[in-house]
């Protein structure tokens, strides 16, 4: 059946010379994987640029539940980024968050609240002009609520102090030193590993640590 849905590109892997394997988190279907042919002309309905990680798309999918790979029949850019793909610090944060989301939603079912949180968060980061150093900390803390294991109710919540209730509106009032930011990020990754089977250390984690060092 044809399903129209908004989607977030999570991960793209080149497959052969003319194909991409693309993982999405969609609003209506949850996690979806598709093989996309790399177009040979600029007039293609599915240009390669649409499938960069964290791109927000409006898609039409020929969804067949028993198939592992779904067919995308149409895709349009939903919200072009103003700075997320062009400012090095934001790009690094985006790569890291895309990797975390790829693992965290691996078996994800449709969840409109989760999709809305991620899409709104990315748009917030894209439009922010300052005060984003703690964005990834706030995102990871708030994401746990949508994944079903809210850090606020964790037995280790005391380790995070005021950070446990951090939001994008309040993170500027919770200044963190470089050492604190690194410590909280490490604790958050440990918490994710405790709650997600086979959650690995993100490959982009060390780049994050260098950017905010």
PDB file of C-alpha atoms in Angstrom:
ATOM      1  CA  UNK A   1       0.000   0.000   0.000  1.00  0.00           C
ATOM      2  CA  UNK A   2       1.102   3.579  -0.632  1.00  0.00           C
ATOM      3  CA  UNK A   3       1.844   5.498   2.555  1.00  0.00           C
ATOM      4  CA  UNK A   4       2.575   9.219   2.734  1.00  0.00           C
ATOM      5  CA  UNK A   5       4.750  10.151   5.683  1.00  0.00           C
ATOM      6  CA  UNK A   6       7.320  12.621   6.914  1.00  0.00           C
ATOM      7  CA  UNK A   7      10.733  11.127   7.559  1.00  0.00           C
ATOM      8  CA  UNK A   8      14.177  11.815   8.996  1.00  0.00           C
ATOM      9  CA  UNK A   9      17.186  10.350   7.201  1.00  0.00           C
ATOM     10  CA  UNK A  10      19.324   8.524   9.772  1.00  0.00           C
ATOM     11  CA  UNK A  11      22.041   6.748   7.834  1.00  0.00           C
ATOM     12  CA  UNK A  12      23.149   6.288   4.241  1.00  0.00           C
ATOM     13  CA  UNK A  13      25.447   3.585   2.909  1.00  0.00           C
ATOM     14  CA  UNK A  14      26.656   3.329  -0.668  1.00  0.00           C
ATOM     15  CA  UNK A  15      25.723  -0.022  -2.195  1.00  0.00           C
ATOM     16  CA  UNK A  16      27.601  -0.799  -5.376  1.00  0.00           C
ATOM     17  CA  UNK A  17      28.163   1.983  -7.884  1.00  0.00           C
ATOM     18  CA  UNK A  18      24.617   3.213  -8.358  1.00  0.00           C
ATOM     19  CA  UNK A  19      22.625   2.496  -5.198  1.00  0.00           C
ATOM     20  CA  UNK A  20      22.263   3.694  -1.614  1.00  0.00           C
ATOM     21  CA  UNK A  21      20.901   1.828   1.374  1.00  0.00           C
ATOM     22  CA  UNK A  22      19.080   4.451   3.431  1.00  0.00           C
ATOM     23  CA  UNK A  23      17.676   4.153   6.948  1.00  0.00           C
ATOM     24  CA  UNK A  24      14.813   6.476   7.921  1.00  0.00           C
ATOM     25  CA  UNK A  25      12.745   7.135  10.983  1.00  0.00           C
ATOM     26  CA  UNK A  26       9.287   7.929   9.669  1.00  0.00           C
ATOM     27  CA  UNK A  27       6.304   9.500  11.375  1.00  0.00           C
ATOM     28  CA  UNK A  28       3.754   6.928  10.197  1.00  0.00           C
ATOM     29  CA  UNK A  29       5.765   3.705   9.871  1.00  0.00           C
ATOM     30  CA  UNK A  30       8.608   4.020  12.342  1.00  0.00           C
ATOM     31  CA  UNK A  31      11.926   2.648  11.171  1.00  0.00           C
ATOM     32  CA  UNK A  32      12.157   2.026   7.416  1.00  0.00           C
ATOM     33  CA  UNK A  33      15.060   0.907   5.226  1.00  0.00           C
ATOM     34  CA  UNK A  34      15.138   1.412   1.470  1.00  0.00           C
ATOM     35  CA  UNK A  35      17.430   0.901  -1.500  1.00  0.00           C
ATOM     36  CA  UNK A  36      17.617   4.083  -3.561  1.00  0.00           C
ATOM     37  CA  UNK A  37      19.096   4.239  -7.048  1.00  0.00           C
ATOM     38  CA  UNK A  38      21.637   7.019  -7.509  1.00  0.00           C
ATOM     39  CA  UNK A  39      20.271   9.121 -10.381  1.00  0.00           C
ATOM     40  CA  UNK A  40      22.319   9.756 -13.468  1.00  0.00           C
ATOM     41  CA  UNK A  41      20.549  13.008 -14.345  1.00  0.00           C
ATOM     42  CA  UNK A  42      19.772  16.179 -12.419  1.00  0.00           C
ATOM     43  CA  UNK A  43      16.074  15.883 -13.183  1.00  0.00           C
ATOM     44  CA  UNK A  44      15.564  12.758 -11.116  1.00  0.00           C
ATOM     45  CA  UNK A  45      12.690  12.752  -8.604  1.00  0.00           C
ATOM     46  CA  UNK A  46      15.059  11.252  -6.030  1.00  0.00           C
ATOM     47  CA  UNK A  47      18.360  13.167  -6.167  1.00  0.00           C
ATOM     48  CA  UNK A  48      21.182  11.870  -4.012  1.00  0.00           C
ATOM     49  CA  UNK A  49      21.266  15.098  -1.976  1.00  0.00           C
ATOM     50  CA  UNK A  50      17.899  14.247  -0.419  1.00  0.00           C
ATOM     51  CA  UNK A  51      19.417  11.353   1.486  1.00  0.00           C
ATOM     52  CA  UNK A  52      22.033  13.126   3.572  1.00  0.00           C
ATOM     53  CA  UNK A  53      21.735  12.218   7.287  1.00  0.00           C
ATOM     54  CA  UNK A  54      19.156  14.262   9.244  1.00  0.00           C
ATOM     55  CA  UNK A  55      17.430  15.590   6.132  1.00  0.00           C
ATOM     56  CA  UNK A  56      13.695  16.050   6.759  1.00  0.00           C
ATOM     57  CA  UNK A  57      11.589  14.627   3.941  1.00  0.00           C
ATOM     58  CA  UNK A  58       7.982  14.237   2.887  1.00  0.00           C
ATOM     59  CA  UNK A  59       7.869  10.793   1.282  1.00  0.00           C
ATOM     60  CA  UNK A  60       5.564   8.323  -0.383  1.00  0.00           C
ATOM     61  CA  UNK A  61       6.433   4.691   0.287  1.00  0.00           C
ATOM     62  CA  UNK A  62       5.107   1.556  -1.373  1.00  0.00           C
ATOM     63  CA  UNK A  63       4.982  -0.179   2.001  1.00  0.00           C
ATOM     64  CA  UNK A  64       4.973  -3.966   2.155  1.00  0.00           C
ATOM     65  CA  UNK A  65       5.238  -5.229   5.751  1.00  0.00           C
ATOM     66  CA  UNK A  66       6.884  -8.532   4.868  1.00  0.00           C
ATOM     67  CA  UNK A  67       9.684  -6.937   2.891  1.00  0.00           C
ATOM     68  CA  UNK A  68      12.895  -5.799   4.552  1.00  0.00           C
ATOM     69  CA  UNK A  69      13.555  -3.104   1.964  1.00  0.00           C
ATOM     70  CA  UNK A  70      10.777  -0.681   1.117  1.00  0.00           C
ATOM     71  CA  UNK A  71      10.371   1.200  -2.155  1.00  0.00           C
ATOM     72  CA  UNK A  72      10.255   4.988  -2.129  1.00  0.00           C
ATOM     73  CA  UNK A  73       8.030   6.263  -4.904  1.00  0.00           C
ATOM     74  CA  UNK A  74       8.474   9.971  -4.160  1.00  0.00           C
ATOM     75  CA  UNK A  75      10.431  12.229  -1.800  1.00  0.00           C
ATOM     76  CA  UNK A  76      10.448  15.974  -1.337  1.00  0.00           C
ATOM     77  CA  UNK A  77      12.563  18.191   0.885  1.00  0.00           C
ATOM     78  CA  UNK A  78      10.401  19.138   3.847  1.00  0.00           C
ATOM     79  CA  UNK A  79      12.544  21.795   5.537  1.00  0.00           C
ATOM     80  CA  UNK A  80      15.878  22.909   4.024  1.00  0.00           C
ATOM     81  CA  UNK A  81      18.564  23.527   6.626  1.00  0.00           C
ATOM     82  CA  UNK A  82      19.914  27.038   7.078  1.00  0.00           C
ATOM     83  CA  UNK A  83      23.019  26.219   9.130  1.00  0.00           C
ATOM     84  CA  UNK A  84      22.940  22.584  10.309  1.00  0.00           C
ATOM     85  CA  UNK A  85      24.854  21.316   7.287  1.00  0.00           C
ATOM     86  CA  UNK A  86      27.170  24.309   6.944  1.00  0.00           C
ATOM     87  CA  UNK A  87      28.508  25.216  10.394  1.00  0.00           C
ATOM     88  CA  UNK A  88      31.224  22.736  11.488  1.00  0.00           C
ATOM     89  CA  UNK A  89      30.156  22.519  15.143  1.00  0.00           C
ATOM     90  CA  UNK A  90      26.497  21.957  14.257  1.00  0.00           C
ATOM     91  CA  UNK A  91      27.407  19.474  11.535  1.00  0.00           C
ATOM     92  CA  UNK A  92      29.482  17.470  14.024  1.00  0.00           C
ATOM     93  CA  UNK A  93      26.616  17.441  16.524  1.00  0.00           C
ATOM     94  CA  UNK A  94      24.255  16.356  13.744  1.00  0.00           C
ATOM     95  CA  UNK A  95      26.489  13.449  12.692  1.00  0.00           C
ATOM     96  CA  UNK A  96      26.721  12.295  16.306  1.00  0.00           C
ATOM     97  CA  UNK A  97      22.966  12.518  16.916  1.00  0.00           C
ATOM     98  CA  UNK A  98      22.200  10.721  13.640  1.00  0.00           C
ATOM     99  CA  UNK A  99      24.444   7.864  14.751  1.00  0.00           C
ATOM    100  CA  UNK A 100      22.801   7.686  18.188  1.00  0.00           C
ATOM    101  CA  UNK A 101      19.323   7.714  16.631  1.00  0.00           C
ATOM    102  CA  UNK A 102      20.308   4.988  14.165  1.00  0.00           C
ATOM    103  CA  UNK A 103      21.059   2.639  17.075  1.00  0.00           C
ATOM    104  CA  UNK A 104      18.329   3.886  19.419  1.00  0.00           C
ATOM    105  CA  UNK A 105      15.492   3.414  16.915  1.00  0.00           C
ATOM    106  CA  UNK A 106      16.739   0.214  15.306  1.00  0.00           C
ATOM    107  CA  UNK A 107      13.607  -1.746  16.189  1.00  0.00           C
ATOM    108  CA  UNK A 108      11.423   1.340  16.479  1.00  0.00           C
ATOM    109  CA  UNK A 109       7.698   1.229  15.852  1.00  0.00           C
ATOM    110  CA  UNK A 110       5.775   4.337  14.751  1.00  0.00           C
ATOM    111  CA  UNK A 111       5.783   6.976  17.476  1.00  0.00           C
ATOM    112  CA  UNK A 112       4.473  10.410  16.527  1.00  0.00           C
ATOM    113  CA  UNK A 113       5.783  11.956  19.749  1.00  0.00           C
ATOM    114  CA  UNK A 114       9.298  10.642  19.174  1.00  0.00           C
ATOM    115  CA  UNK A 115       9.315  11.782  15.555  1.00  0.00           C
ATOM    116  CA  UNK A 116       7.999  15.203  16.543  1.00  0.00           C
ATOM    117  CA  UNK A 117      10.610  15.604  19.267  1.00  0.00           C
ATOM    118  CA  UNK A 118      13.516  14.772  16.957  1.00  0.00           C
ATOM    119  CA  UNK A 119      12.280  16.910  14.055  1.00  0.00           C
ATOM    120  CA  UNK A 120      11.535  19.896  16.295  1.00  0.00           C
ATOM    121  CA  UNK A 121      14.917  19.548  18.033  1.00  0.00           C
ATOM    122  CA  UNK A 122      16.794  19.569  14.737  1.00  0.00           C
ATOM    123  CA  UNK A 123      14.905  22.655  13.603  1.00  0.00           C
ATOM    124  CA  UNK A 124      15.713  24.369  16.900  1.00  0.00           C
ATOM    125  CA  UNK A 125      19.423  23.643  16.473  1.00  0.00           C
ATOM    126  CA  UNK A 126      19.350  24.790  12.857  1.00  0.00           C
ATOM    127  CA  UNK A 127      17.884  28.189  13.757  1.00  0.00           C
ATOM    128  CA  UNK A 128      19.897  28.783  16.941  1.00  0.00           C
ATOM    129  CA  UNK A 129      22.557  31.483  16.624  1.00  0.00           C
ATOM    130  CA  UNK A 130      24.269  30.974  19.994  1.00  0.00           C
ATOM    131  CA  UNK A 131      24.169  28.943  23.194  1.00  0.00           C
ATOM    132  CA  UNK A 132      24.302  25.488  21.602  1.00  0.00           C
ATOM    133  CA  UNK A 133      27.327  24.000  23.411  1.00  0.00           C
ATOM    134  CA  UNK A 134      25.091  21.863  25.634  1.00  0.00           C
ATOM    135  CA  UNK A 135      22.535  21.001  22.969  1.00  0.00           C
ATOM    136  CA  UNK A 136      23.663  17.387  22.566  1.00  0.00           C
ATOM    137  CA  UNK A 137      23.502  16.865  26.341  1.00  0.00           C
ATOM    138  CA  UNK A 138      19.955  18.262  26.509  1.00  0.00           C
ATOM    139  CA  UNK A 139      18.889  16.223  23.466  1.00  0.00           C
ATOM    140  CA  UNK A 140      20.196  12.935  24.870  1.00  0.00           C
ATOM    141  CA  UNK A 141      18.595  13.551  28.271  1.00  0.00           C
ATOM    142  CA  UNK A 142      15.190  14.436  26.809  1.00  0.00           C
ATOM    143  CA  UNK A 143      15.325  11.623  24.234  1.00  0.00           C
ATOM    144  CA  UNK A 144      15.296   9.012  27.035  1.00  0.00           C
ATOM    145  CA  UNK A 145      11.725  10.027  27.881  1.00  0.00           C
ATOM    146  CA  UNK A 146      10.554   9.209  24.353  1.00  0.00           C
ATOM    147  CA  UNK A 147      12.491   5.943  24.276  1.00  0.00           C
ATOM    148  CA  UNK A 148      10.648   4.738  27.375  1.00  0.00           C
ATOM    149  CA  UNK A 149      13.348   4.931  30.053  1.00  0.00           C
ATOM    150  CA  UNK A 150      13.287   8.503  31.299  1.00  0.00           C
ATOM    151  CA  UNK A 151      16.524   9.400  33.065  1.00  0.00           C
ATOM    152  CA  UNK A 152      14.498  11.385  35.594  1.00  0.00           C
ATOM    153  CA  UNK A 153      13.416   8.059  37.090  1.00  0.00           C
ATOM    154  CA  UNK A 154      16.804   6.376  36.834  1.00  0.00           C
ATOM    155  CA  UNK A 155      18.607   5.160  39.936  1.00  0.00           C
ATOM    156  CA  UNK A 156      21.629   7.100  38.673  1.00  0.00           C
ATOM    157  CA  UNK A 157      19.742  10.379  38.230  1.00  0.00           C
ATOM    158  CA  UNK A 158      21.603  11.876  41.184  1.00  0.00           C
ATOM    159  CA  UNK A 159      24.842  11.823  39.173  1.00  0.00           C
ATOM    160  CA  UNK A 160      23.492  14.484  36.819  1.00  0.00           C
ATOM    161  CA  UNK A 161      22.284  17.096  39.297  1.00  0.00           C
ATOM    162  CA  UNK A 162      20.507  19.972  37.545  1.00  0.00           C
ATOM    163  CA  UNK A 163      21.334  18.508  34.131  1.00  0.00           C
ATOM    164  CA  UNK A 164      18.634  15.861  34.622  1.00  0.00           C
ATOM    165  CA  UNK A 165      15.935  18.460  33.958  1.00  0.00           C
ATOM    166  CA  UNK A 166      17.734  20.388  31.240  1.00  0.00           C
ATOM    167  CA  UNK A 167      15.818  21.676  28.208  1.00  0.00           C
ATOM    168  CA  UNK A 168      16.783  23.841  25.243  1.00  0.00           C
ATOM    169  CA  UNK A 169      15.254  26.849  26.995  1.00  0.00           C
ATOM    170  CA  UNK A 170      17.155  26.289  30.239  1.00  0.00           C
ATOM    171  CA  UNK A 171      20.505  24.882  29.123  1.00  0.00           C
ATOM    172  CA  UNK A 172      22.125  28.328  29.063  1.00  0.00           C
ATOM    173  CA  UNK A 173      21.317  28.705  32.758  1.00  0.00           C
ATOM    174  CA  UNK A 174      23.160  25.441  33.444  1.00  0.00           C
ATOM    175  CA  UNK A 175      26.743  26.273  32.413  1.00  0.00           C
ATOM    176  CA  UNK A 176      29.071  23.302  32.102  1.00  0.00           C
ATOM    177  CA  UNK A 177      32.847  23.246  32.007  1.00  0.00           C
ATOM    178  CA  UNK A 178      34.660  21.160  29.416  1.00  0.00           C
ATOM    179  CA  UNK A 179      35.338  18.469  32.022  1.00  0.00           C
ATOM    180  CA  UNK A 180      31.689  18.387  33.154  1.00  0.00           C
ATOM    181  CA  UNK A 181      30.426  18.179  29.593  1.00  0.00           C
ATOM    182  CA  UNK A 182      32.740  15.249  28.865  1.00  0.00           C
ATOM    183  CA  UNK A 183      31.738  13.508  32.079  1.00  0.00           C
ATOM    184  CA  UNK A 184      27.999  13.883  31.461  1.00  0.00           C
ATOM    185  CA  UNK A 185      28.351  12.715  27.872  1.00  0.00           C
ATOM    186  CA  UNK A 186      30.220   9.617  29.030  1.00  0.00           C
ATOM    187  CA  UNK A 187      27.573   8.862  31.683  1.00  0.00           C
ATOM    188  CA  UNK A 188      24.803   9.329  29.121  1.00  0.00           C
ATOM    189  CA  UNK A 189      26.445   6.882  26.736  1.00  0.00           C
ATOM    190  CA  UNK A 190      26.735   4.346  29.551  1.00  0.00           C
ATOM    191  CA  UNK A 191      23.049   4.824  30.348  1.00  0.00           C
ATOM    192  CA  UNK A 192      22.124   4.257  26.707  1.00  0.00           C
ATOM    193  CA  UNK A 193      24.203   1.087  26.599  1.00  0.00           C
ATOM    194  CA  UNK A 194      22.418  -0.197  29.703  1.00  0.00           C
ATOM    195  CA  UNK A 195      19.012   0.245  28.091  1.00  0.00           C
ATOM    196  CA  UNK A 196      19.631  -0.600  24.417  1.00  0.00           C
ATOM    197  CA  UNK A 197      20.915  -4.081  23.542  1.00  0.00           C
ATOM    198  CA  UNK A 198      24.093  -3.995  21.440  1.00  0.00           C
ATOM    199  CA  UNK A 199      24.330  -0.200  21.602  1.00  0.00           C
ATOM    200  CA  UNK A 200      27.962   0.481  20.586  1.00  0.00           C
ATOM    201  CA  UNK A 201      30.137   3.463  21.312  1.00  0.00           C
ATOM    202  CA  UNK A 202      29.320   5.927  18.508  1.00  0.00           C
ATOM    203  CA  UNK A 203      32.209   6.307  16.075  1.00  0.00           C
ATOM    204  CA  UNK A 204      31.644  10.065  16.045  1.00  0.00           C
ATOM    205  CA  UNK A 205      31.943  10.363  19.839  1.00  0.00           C
ATOM    206  CA  UNK A 206      35.645  11.222  19.814  1.00  0.00           C
ATOM    207  CA  UNK A 207      35.028  13.948  17.217  1.00  0.00           C
ATOM    208  CA  UNK A 208      32.366  15.420  19.497  1.00  0.00           C
ATOM    209  CA  UNK A 209      34.832  15.423  22.352  1.00  0.00           C
ATOM    210  CA  UNK A 210      37.424  17.238  20.263  1.00  0.00           C
ATOM    211  CA  UNK A 211      34.988  19.873  18.971  1.00  0.00           C
ATOM    212  CA  UNK A 212      33.852  20.805  22.465  1.00  0.00           C
ATOM    213  CA  UNK A 213      37.264  20.406  24.096  1.00  0.00           C
TER     214      UNK A 213
END
